[in-house]
Amino acid sequence: MTVPVLSHLRALEAESIHILRETASQFRKPVLLYSIGKDSSCLVHLARKAFFPGKIPFPLLHIDTTYEYPEMIEFRDRFTKEIGADLRVYTNDKAIQEGANPYDLGTAKCCHLLRTRGLVEGLQEGGYDAAIGGARRDEEKSRAKERVFSFRDREGRWDPRNQRPELWNLYNGKVDPGESIRVFPLSNWTEMDIWRYIELEAIPIVPLYFAQPRQVVLRGPTVIPLETNVKLLPGEKPQTVTCRMRSLGCTPCSGAIRSEADTIGKIIDELAAFRRSERENRVIDHDQDGSMELKKREGYF
Amino acid sequence: MAAITDNRTIALTHFTVSNRDEKPLLRISTAGSVDDGKSTLIGRLLFDTKTVWEDNLEEISKSKVNRASHGLDLSLLTDGLRAEREQGITIDVAYRYFSTPKRQFIVADTPGHEQYTRNMATGASTCDLAIILLDARKGVLEQSRRHSRIAWLLGVRHLVFAVNKMDLVDFSHEVFDEIRAHATHLLSGMDGVIADFIPLSALDGDNVVTRSERTPWYKGPSLLELLETVDPPHVAAAQPFRMSVQMVIRPHLDFRGYAGQLASGWVRVGDPIVALPSGKRSRVKRIVTFDGDLTEAFAPMSITLELEDELDIARGDLLASPSTAPRVARRLHTTMVWMSEVPLDKQKTYLLQHGTRVVPARLNGEALALNGIGAVEVETAELLPYDTYRDNRATGGFILIDTITNLTLASGLIEGEVREEEETLESFSDAPFTPAERRKIRALLAHMKRFGFSFDHEDFEQGEGI
């Protein structure tokens, strides 16, 4: 008998579905962290597949920093409604009332308050014991170290030097009250796999990923789309550039790339020719050496 | 939901053919002693296959640490933690992804320090092939021996011995042959192992991606050529059907589906199946996926099975074909790799996780300590369907979890069952428990019951011991 081989994308899909089902079964109150980006879109799509013909058995949680692109919020509300998902939104209102913003505090501190603390508090408020995220190991080198089921203490902190062993596909989700597990079903996907899967499955994504002429300001090597909340620095002039986002984050911290790619097919071709990483345009990853690891230890995704 | 009554059937090619120039995947791990140059080798593979982003290269060229005598310190590409870069060692496994025109690769770069052997095991457990690095000046060390054995125990059947730092022994043919003979000796007793030997220099790139002119006596492929051409990993679809039930999907009264990922084999509509350990039987009515119904499915697909009969099947049950069903036992001979600072304790009750089933278990055998490997007898609180790990990597392995700390303590490989006449383990309920242990186990049993685990072993649940 000739033994067929599952295609690479279907093998990744099957692995992710297995992880999502383990999460739904092993935890009392899991939640899917929904960031609205392309990886989150794939994650939600996989969750729909995992529990079919049932519904996704956990809510989607968006940590809204209030510095998101308006297109993202519009997409979030429409998409989650279409698929009948249970969307929850959490904002660190206290920090914002106390004046947290990237212009006065700097991006590192702002990110800590609005994303990291927002996330930790959002998870605590909901009493969630598992948080599913779309992080991939190929994104960044401290993420390359993460387990699929990654333990967090009561403060949401990661101890990278002392992770639980993880053998085969046997995931240990045992935690005591207050502790939690971050679950990464897309651990083994690469940026290219994500785009090929979006193409294969025709998964809806935020229009910001597609190239079109946009009003931007050029800040050093970074192309910053002019959206609400982006303040011009002295001497900066808006101009029109055909560009798109390769990775989505807050408006003041995510740069666009010059690109003509206005279809998924063109994005894949463009990606194959890229020589620079996806997170290069994320200002917060480069605050200092080992930036992402430090943020992750504090509770960032 | 309209979709539930929609029995649209899709072809299996939906899962076997994808959209664009897709390449087969090989999962590999690297292991070896500290300072053998594992991270440098992976850095070299990534660099020479042009997988490294330019901004990452710029970043490591700016890094305060550089251990390379000349040029870039390629080990910095994989050592992702600050402590690792500062100390120049690898603490935990890092996963790297690269592809060539022929194949895609996932590389698990695992630590060499004995202290971090459990992280090495984590990396090796999901791999098809392991590269064991040897330092040409030092030959086969205790750590190389341990890593080869662990990789083999965890189911990795193809070992590639990369004799590194050949530049420091003048690319000596004699040195290489000596090490090869020594390493070959180490493989005796490892059934079914395939071994290759390559002389290389990760620092300079000899025989990593391209064949080196400095080893004219070596006629074999470069490391990358070998990785691109080795036989694909053993195909789980060729083995008997096994599927652990992850959950019961029951959106309404007319549908009850058993969701899981095929661990091995095939399943077709109409096939007889047996649920273990209960032994209840039925037939497959539908194979349901989000994309449509299938008439057949194979490992490692994730599916949902609807059966002809309403059976009491729950998470933890193992579905198999009655003609090729696994054996069921409560007492097993196993080999364990111990991964905790706290040694094996025969007085304690552990949790054993096998597939999706979690059962209390007690141990008898060597007092294994951190990184120890040895024979351990296991007695579980309820029947466990099992294969030996030689027969089936997926249903022959388990992990042990501490009931108090929740930590994963050990990985286990099932060798076979203990026959009736072998009297070794004392009974469960005689064992003394501390009050804290009793509370914990009670809470645990209640918790597990809520999630659909069944406990047939009344003594354990209500007995004096707890």
mmCIF file with all atom_site columns, C-alpha atoms in Angstrom, chain B residues 278-398:
data_model
loop_
_atom_site.group_PDB
_atom_site.id
_atom_site.type_symbol
_atom_site.label_atom_id
_atom_site.label_alt_id
_atom_site.label_comp_id
_atom_site.label_asym_id
_atom_site.label_entity_id
_atom_site.label_seq_id
_atom_site.pdbx_PDB_ins_code
_atom_site.Cartn_x
_atom_site.Cartn_y
_atom_site.Cartn_z
_atom_site.occupancy
_atom_site.B_iso_or_equiv
_atom_site.pdbx_formal_charge
_atom_site.auth_seq_id
_atom_site.auth_comp_id
_atom_site.auth_asym_id
_atom_site.auth_atom_id
_atom_site.pdbx_PDB_model_num
ATOM 1   C CA . SER B 1 278 ? -13.486 -0.206 28.285 1.00 0.00 ? 278 SER B CA 1
ATOM 2   C CA . GLY B 1 279 ? -13.560 -2.483 25.220 1.00 0.00 ? 279 GLY B CA 1
ATOM 3   C CA . LYS B 1 280 ? -16.808 -0.985 23.912 1.00 0.00 ? 280 LYS B CA 1
ATOM 4   C CA . ARG B 1 281 ? -17.287 -1.477 20.167 1.00 0.00 ? 281 ARG B CA 1
ATOM 5   C CA . SER B 1 282 ? -18.998 0.354  17.340 1.00 0.00 ? 282 SER B CA 1
ATOM 6   C CA . ARG B 1 283 ? -18.487 1.407  13.716 1.00 0.00 ? 283 ARG B CA 1
ATOM 7   C CA . VAL B 1 284 ? -17.431 4.686  12.143 1.00 0.00 ? 284 VAL B CA 1
ATOM 8   C CA . LYS B 1 285 ? -20.497 6.527  10.841 1.00 0.00 ? 285 LYS B CA 1
ATOM 9   C CA . ARG B 1 286 ? -18.904 9.782  9.709  1.00 0.00 ? 286 ARG B CA 1
ATOM 10  C CA . ILE B 1 287 ? -15.470 11.393 9.586  1.00 0.00 ? 287 ILE B CA 1
ATOM 11  C CA . VAL B 1 288 ? -16.212 15.060 10.155 1.00 0.00 ? 288 VAL B CA 1
ATOM 12  C CA . THR B 1 289 ? -13.990 18.053 9.419  1.00 0.00 ? 289 THR B CA 1
ATOM 13  C CA . PHE B 1 290 ? -14.720 21.774 9.074  1.00 0.00 ? 290 PHE B CA 1
ATOM 14  C CA . ASP B 1 291 ? -13.913 21.464 5.359  1.00 0.00 ? 291 ASP B CA 1
ATOM 15  C CA . GLY B 1 292 ? -16.391 18.602 4.792  1.00 0.00 ? 292 GLY B CA 1
ATOM 16  C CA . ASP B 1 293 ? -16.873 14.913 5.515  1.00 0.00 ? 293 ASP B CA 1
ATOM 17  C CA . LEU B 1 294 ? -14.175 12.424 4.533  1.00 0.00 ? 294 LEU B CA 1
ATOM 18  C CA . THR B 1 295 ? -14.550 8.770  3.610  1.00 0.00 ? 295 THR B CA 1
ATOM 19  C CA . GLU B 1 296 ? -11.102 8.025  5.051  1.00 0.00 ? 296 GLU B CA 1
ATOM 20  C CA . ALA B 1 297 ? -8.388  9.717  7.094  1.00 0.00 ? 297 ALA B CA 1
ATOM 21  C CA . PHE B 1 298 ? -4.821  8.913  8.103  1.00 0.00 ? 298 PHE B CA 1
ATOM 22  C CA . ALA B 1 299 ? -2.191  9.968  10.642 1.00 0.00 ? 299 ALA B CA 1
ATOM 23  C CA . PRO B 1 300 ? -1.421  12.678 11.649 1.00 0.00 ? 300 PRO B CA 1
ATOM 24  C CA . MET B 1 301 ? -4.753  14.276 10.646 1.00 0.00 ? 301 MET B CA 1
ATOM 25  C CA . SER B 1 302 ? -6.968  15.939 13.258 1.00 0.00 ? 302 SER B CA 1
ATOM 26  C CA . ILE B 1 303 ? -10.552 14.766 12.793 1.00 0.00 ? 303 ILE B CA 1
ATOM 27  C CA . THR B 1 304 ? -13.871 14.202 14.552 1.00 0.00 ? 304 THR B CA 1
ATOM 28  C CA . LEU B 1 305 ? -15.449 10.738 14.436 1.00 0.00 ? 305 LEU B CA 1
ATOM 29  C CA . GLU B 1 306 ? -19.162 10.072 14.697 1.00 0.00 ? 306 GLU B CA 1
ATOM 30  C CA . LEU B 1 307 ? -19.998 6.466  15.597 1.00 0.00 ? 307 LEU B CA 1
ATOM 31  C CA . GLU B 1 308 ? -23.005 4.257  14.764 1.00 0.00 ? 308 GLU B CA 1
ATOM 32  C CA . ASP B 1 309 ? -23.826 3.658  18.429 1.00 0.00 ? 309 ASP B CA 1
ATOM 33  C CA . GLU B 1 310 ? -24.215 5.968  21.413 1.00 0.00 ? 310 GLU B CA 1
ATOM 34  C CA . LEU B 1 311 ? -21.357 4.827  23.634 1.00 0.00 ? 311 LEU B CA 1
ATOM 35  C CA . ASP B 1 312 ? -19.983 6.196  26.860 1.00 0.00 ? 312 ASP B CA 1
ATOM 36  C CA . ILE B 1 313 ? -16.670 7.316  25.408 1.00 0.00 ? 313 ILE B CA 1
ATOM 37  C CA . ALA B 1 314 ? -14.798 10.232 26.981 1.00 0.00 ? 314 ALA B CA 1
ATOM 38  C CA . ARG B 1 315 ? -11.541 12.138 26.878 1.00 0.00 ? 315 ARG B CA 1
ATOM 39  C CA . GLY B 1 316 ? -8.693  9.764  27.622 1.00 0.00 ? 316 GLY B CA 1
ATOM 40  C CA . ASP B 1 317 ? -10.108 6.783  25.763 1.00 0.00 ? 317 ASP B CA 1
ATOM 41  C CA . LEU B 1 318 ? -7.993  5.281  22.990 1.00 0.00 ? 318 LEU B CA 1
ATOM 42  C CA . LEU B 1 319 ? -9.770  4.295  19.784 1.00 0.00 ? 319 LEU B CA 1
ATOM 43  C CA . ALA B 1 320 ? -8.323  1.410  17.767 1.00 0.00 ? 320 ALA B CA 1
ATOM 44  C CA . SER B 1 321 ? -9.300  -1.258 15.289 1.00 0.00 ? 321 SER B CA 1
ATOM 45  C CA . PRO B 1 322 ? -10.491 -4.480 17.061 1.00 0.00 ? 322 PRO B CA 1
ATOM 46  C CA . SER B 1 323 ? -8.244  -6.660 14.887 1.00 0.00 ? 323 SER B CA 1
ATOM 47  C CA . THR B 1 324 ? -5.083  -4.696 15.676 1.00 0.00 ? 324 THR B CA 1
ATOM 48  C CA . ALA B 1 325 ? -5.996  -3.297 19.106 1.00 0.00 ? 325 ALA B CA 1
ATOM 49  C CA . PRO B 1 326 ? -3.255  -2.529 21.633 1.00 0.00 ? 326 PRO B CA 1
ATOM 50  C CA . ARG B 1 327 ? -2.898  -4.508 24.837 1.00 0.00 ? 327 ARG B CA 1
ATOM 51  C CA . VAL B 1 328 ? -4.371  -3.245 28.101 1.00 0.00 ? 328 VAL B CA 1
ATOM 52  C CA . ALA B 1 329 ? -2.532  -3.490 31.429 1.00 0.00 ? 329 ALA B CA 1
ATOM 53  C CA . ARG B 1 330 ? -2.087  -1.917 34.841 1.00 0.00 ? 330 ARG B CA 1
ATOM 54  C CA . ARG B 1 331 ? 1.522   -2.898 35.448 1.00 0.00 ? 331 ARG B CA 1
ATOM 55  C CA . LEU B 1 332 ? 4.217   -2.044 32.953 1.00 0.00 ? 332 LEU B CA 1
ATOM 56  C CA . HIS B 1 333 ? 7.939   -2.413 32.472 1.00 0.00 ? 333 HIS B CA 1
ATOM 57  C CA . THR B 1 334 ? 9.306   0.933  31.347 1.00 0.00 ? 334 THR B CA 1
ATOM 58  C CA . THR B 1 335 ? 12.520  2.811  30.733 1.00 0.00 ? 335 THR B CA 1
ATOM 59  C CA . MET B 1 336 ? 12.510  6.289  32.241 1.00 0.00 ? 336 MET B CA 1
ATOM 60  C CA . VAL B 1 337 ? 14.550  9.397  31.678 1.00 0.00 ? 337 VAL B CA 1
ATOM 61  C CA . TRP B 1 338 ? 14.375  11.294 34.987 1.00 0.00 ? 338 TRP B CA 1
ATOM 62  C CA . MET B 1 339 ? 14.234  15.086 34.571 1.00 0.00 ? 339 MET B CA 1
ATOM 63  C CA . SER B 1 340 ? 13.770  16.473 38.036 1.00 0.00 ? 340 SER B CA 1
ATOM 64  C CA . GLU B 1 341 ? 16.114  17.524 40.852 1.00 0.00 ? 341 GLU B CA 1
ATOM 65  C CA . VAL B 1 342 ? 13.817  15.540 43.162 1.00 0.00 ? 342 VAL B CA 1
ATOM 66  C CA . PRO B 1 343 ? 14.658  11.838 42.743 1.00 0.00 ? 343 PRO B CA 1
ATOM 67  C CA . LEU B 1 344 ? 12.200  9.028  42.103 1.00 0.00 ? 344 LEU B CA 1
ATOM 68  C CA . ASP B 1 345 ? 10.312  8.131  45.266 1.00 0.00 ? 345 ASP B CA 1
ATOM 69  C CA . LYS B 1 346 ? 8.653   4.731  45.561 1.00 0.00 ? 346 LYS B CA 1
ATOM 70  C CA . GLN B 1 347 ? 6.381   6.015  48.335 1.00 0.00 ? 347 GLN B CA 1
ATOM 71  C CA . LYS B 1 348 ? 4.830   8.721  46.200 1.00 0.00 ? 348 LYS B CA 1
ATOM 72  C CA . THR B 1 349 ? 1.866   8.690  43.861 1.00 0.00 ? 349 THR B CA 1
ATOM 73  C CA . TYR B 1 350 ? 2.501   10.355 40.526 1.00 0.00 ? 350 TYR B CA 1
ATOM 74  C CA . LEU B 1 351 ? 0.278   11.308 37.636 1.00 0.00 ? 351 LEU B CA 1
ATOM 75  C CA . LEU B 1 352 ? 1.001   9.461  34.423 1.00 0.00 ? 352 LEU B CA 1
ATOM 76  C CA . GLN B 1 353 ? -0.064  11.150 31.183 1.00 0.00 ? 353 GLN B CA 1
ATOM 77  C CA . HIS B 1 354 ? -0.346  8.786  28.213 1.00 0.00 ? 354 HIS B CA 1
ATOM 78  C CA . GLY B 1 355 ? -2.044  10.170 25.116 1.00 0.00 ? 355 GLY B CA 1
ATOM 79  C CA . THR B 1 356 ? -4.940  12.146 26.574 1.00 0.00 ? 356 THR B CA 1
ATOM 80  C CA . ARG B 1 357 ? -5.357  9.846  29.577 1.00 0.00 ? 357 ARG B CA 1
ATOM 81  C CA . VAL B 1 358 ? -4.060  10.907 32.996 1.00 0.00 ? 358 VAL B CA 1
ATOM 82  C CA . VAL B 1 359 ? -3.948  8.264  35.729 1.00 0.00 ? 359 VAL B CA 1
ATOM 83  C CA . PRO B 1 360 ? -2.394  8.072  39.191 1.00 0.00 ? 360 PRO B CA 1
ATOM 84  C CA . ALA B 1 361 ? 0.603   5.761  39.214 1.00 0.00 ? 361 ALA B CA 1
ATOM 85  C CA . ARG B 1 362 ? 3.218   4.365  41.564 1.00 0.00 ? 362 ARG B CA 1
ATOM 86  C CA . LEU B 1 363 ? 6.756   3.396  40.700 1.00 0.00 ? 363 LEU B CA 1
ATOM 87  C CA . ASN B 1 364 ? 9.208   0.707  41.626 1.00 0.00 ? 364 ASN B CA 1
ATOM 88  C CA . GLY B 1 365 ? 12.803  0.496  40.462 1.00 0.00 ? 365 GLY B CA 1
ATOM 89  C CA . GLU B 1 366 ? 16.102  2.266  40.616 1.00 0.00 ? 366 GLU B CA 1
ATOM 90  C CA . ALA B 1 367 ? 16.091  5.494  42.642 1.00 0.00 ? 367 ALA B CA 1
ATOM 91  C CA . LEU B 1 368 ? 16.639  7.595  39.531 1.00 0.00 ? 368 LEU B CA 1
ATOM 92  C CA . ALA B 1 369 ? 18.021  11.097 40.065 1.00 0.00 ? 369 ALA B CA 1
ATOM 93  C CA . LEU B 1 370 ? 18.280  14.066 37.679 1.00 0.00 ? 370 LEU B CA 1
ATOM 94  C CA . ASN B 1 371 ? 19.288  12.931 34.170 1.00 0.00 ? 371 ASN B CA 1
ATOM 95  C CA . GLY B 1 372 ? 19.272  9.290  35.205 1.00 0.00 ? 372 GLY B CA 1
ATOM 96  C CA . ILE B 1 373 ? 18.055  6.647  32.760 1.00 0.00 ? 373 ILE B CA 1
ATOM 97  C CA . GLY B 1 374 ? 16.853  3.300  34.043 1.00 0.00 ? 374 GLY B CA 1
ATOM 98  C CA . ALA B 1 375 ? 14.314  0.496  34.239 1.00 0.00 ? 375 ALA B CA 1
ATOM 99  C CA . VAL B 1 376 ? 11.218  1.361  36.288 1.00 0.00 ? 376 VAL B CA 1
ATOM 100 C CA . GLU B 1 377 ? 8.104   -0.665 36.935 1.00 0.00 ? 377 GLU B CA 1
ATOM 101 C CA . VAL B 1 378 ? 4.855   1.279  36.857 1.00 0.00 ? 378 VAL B CA 1
ATOM 102 C CA . GLU B 1 379 ? 1.522   0.417  38.412 1.00 0.00 ? 379 GLU B CA 1
ATOM 103 C CA . THR B 1 380 ? -1.406  2.587  37.348 1.00 0.00 ? 380 THR B CA 1
ATOM 104 C CA . ALA B 1 381 ? -4.670  3.146  39.227 1.00 0.00 ? 381 ALA B CA 1
ATOM 105 C CA . GLU B 1 382 ? -6.665  2.005  36.220 1.00 0.00 ? 382 GLU B CA 1
ATOM 106 C CA . LEU B 1 383 ? -6.126  -0.005 33.060 1.00 0.00 ? 383 LEU B CA 1
ATOM 107 C CA . LEU B 1 384 ? -3.958  1.573  30.395 1.00 0.00 ? 384 LEU B CA 1
ATOM 108 C CA . PRO B 1 385 ? -4.085  0.636  26.704 1.00 0.00 ? 385 PRO B CA 1
ATOM 109 C CA . TYR B 1 386 ? -0.503  0.659  25.430 1.00 0.00 ? 386 TYR B CA 1
ATOM 110 C CA . ASP B 1 387 ? 1.933   -0.265 22.680 1.00 0.00 ? 387 ASP B CA 1
ATOM 111 C CA . THR B 1 388 ? 5.607   -0.768 23.301 1.00 0.00 ? 388 THR B CA 1
ATOM 112 C CA . TYR B 1 389 ? 7.561   2.270  22.178 1.00 0.00 ? 389 TYR B CA 1
ATOM 113 C CA . ARG B 1 390 ? 9.460   0.066  19.737 1.00 0.00 ? 390 ARG B CA 1
ATOM 114 C CA . ASP B 1 391 ? 6.149   -0.608 17.972 1.00 0.00 ? 391 ASP B CA 1
ATOM 115 C CA . ASN B 1 392 ? 4.636   2.854  18.225 1.00 0.00 ? 392 ASN B CA 1
ATOM 116 C CA . ARG B 1 393 ? 6.319   6.077  19.241 1.00 0.00 ? 393 ARG B CA 1
ATOM 117 C CA . ALA B 1 394 ? 2.985   7.805  19.950 1.00 0.00 ? 394 ALA B CA 1
ATOM 118 C CA . THR B 1 395 ? 1.312   5.190  22.150 1.00 0.00 ? 395 THR B CA 1
ATOM 119 C CA . GLY B 1 396 ? 4.482   3.809  23.707 1.00 0.00 ? 396 GLY B CA 1
ATOM 120 C CA . GLY B 1 397 ? 5.535   6.971  25.508 1.00 0.00 ? 397 GLY B CA 1
ATOM 121 C CA . PHE B 1 398 ? 4.250   8.835  28.565 1.00 0.00 ? 398 PHE B CA 1
#
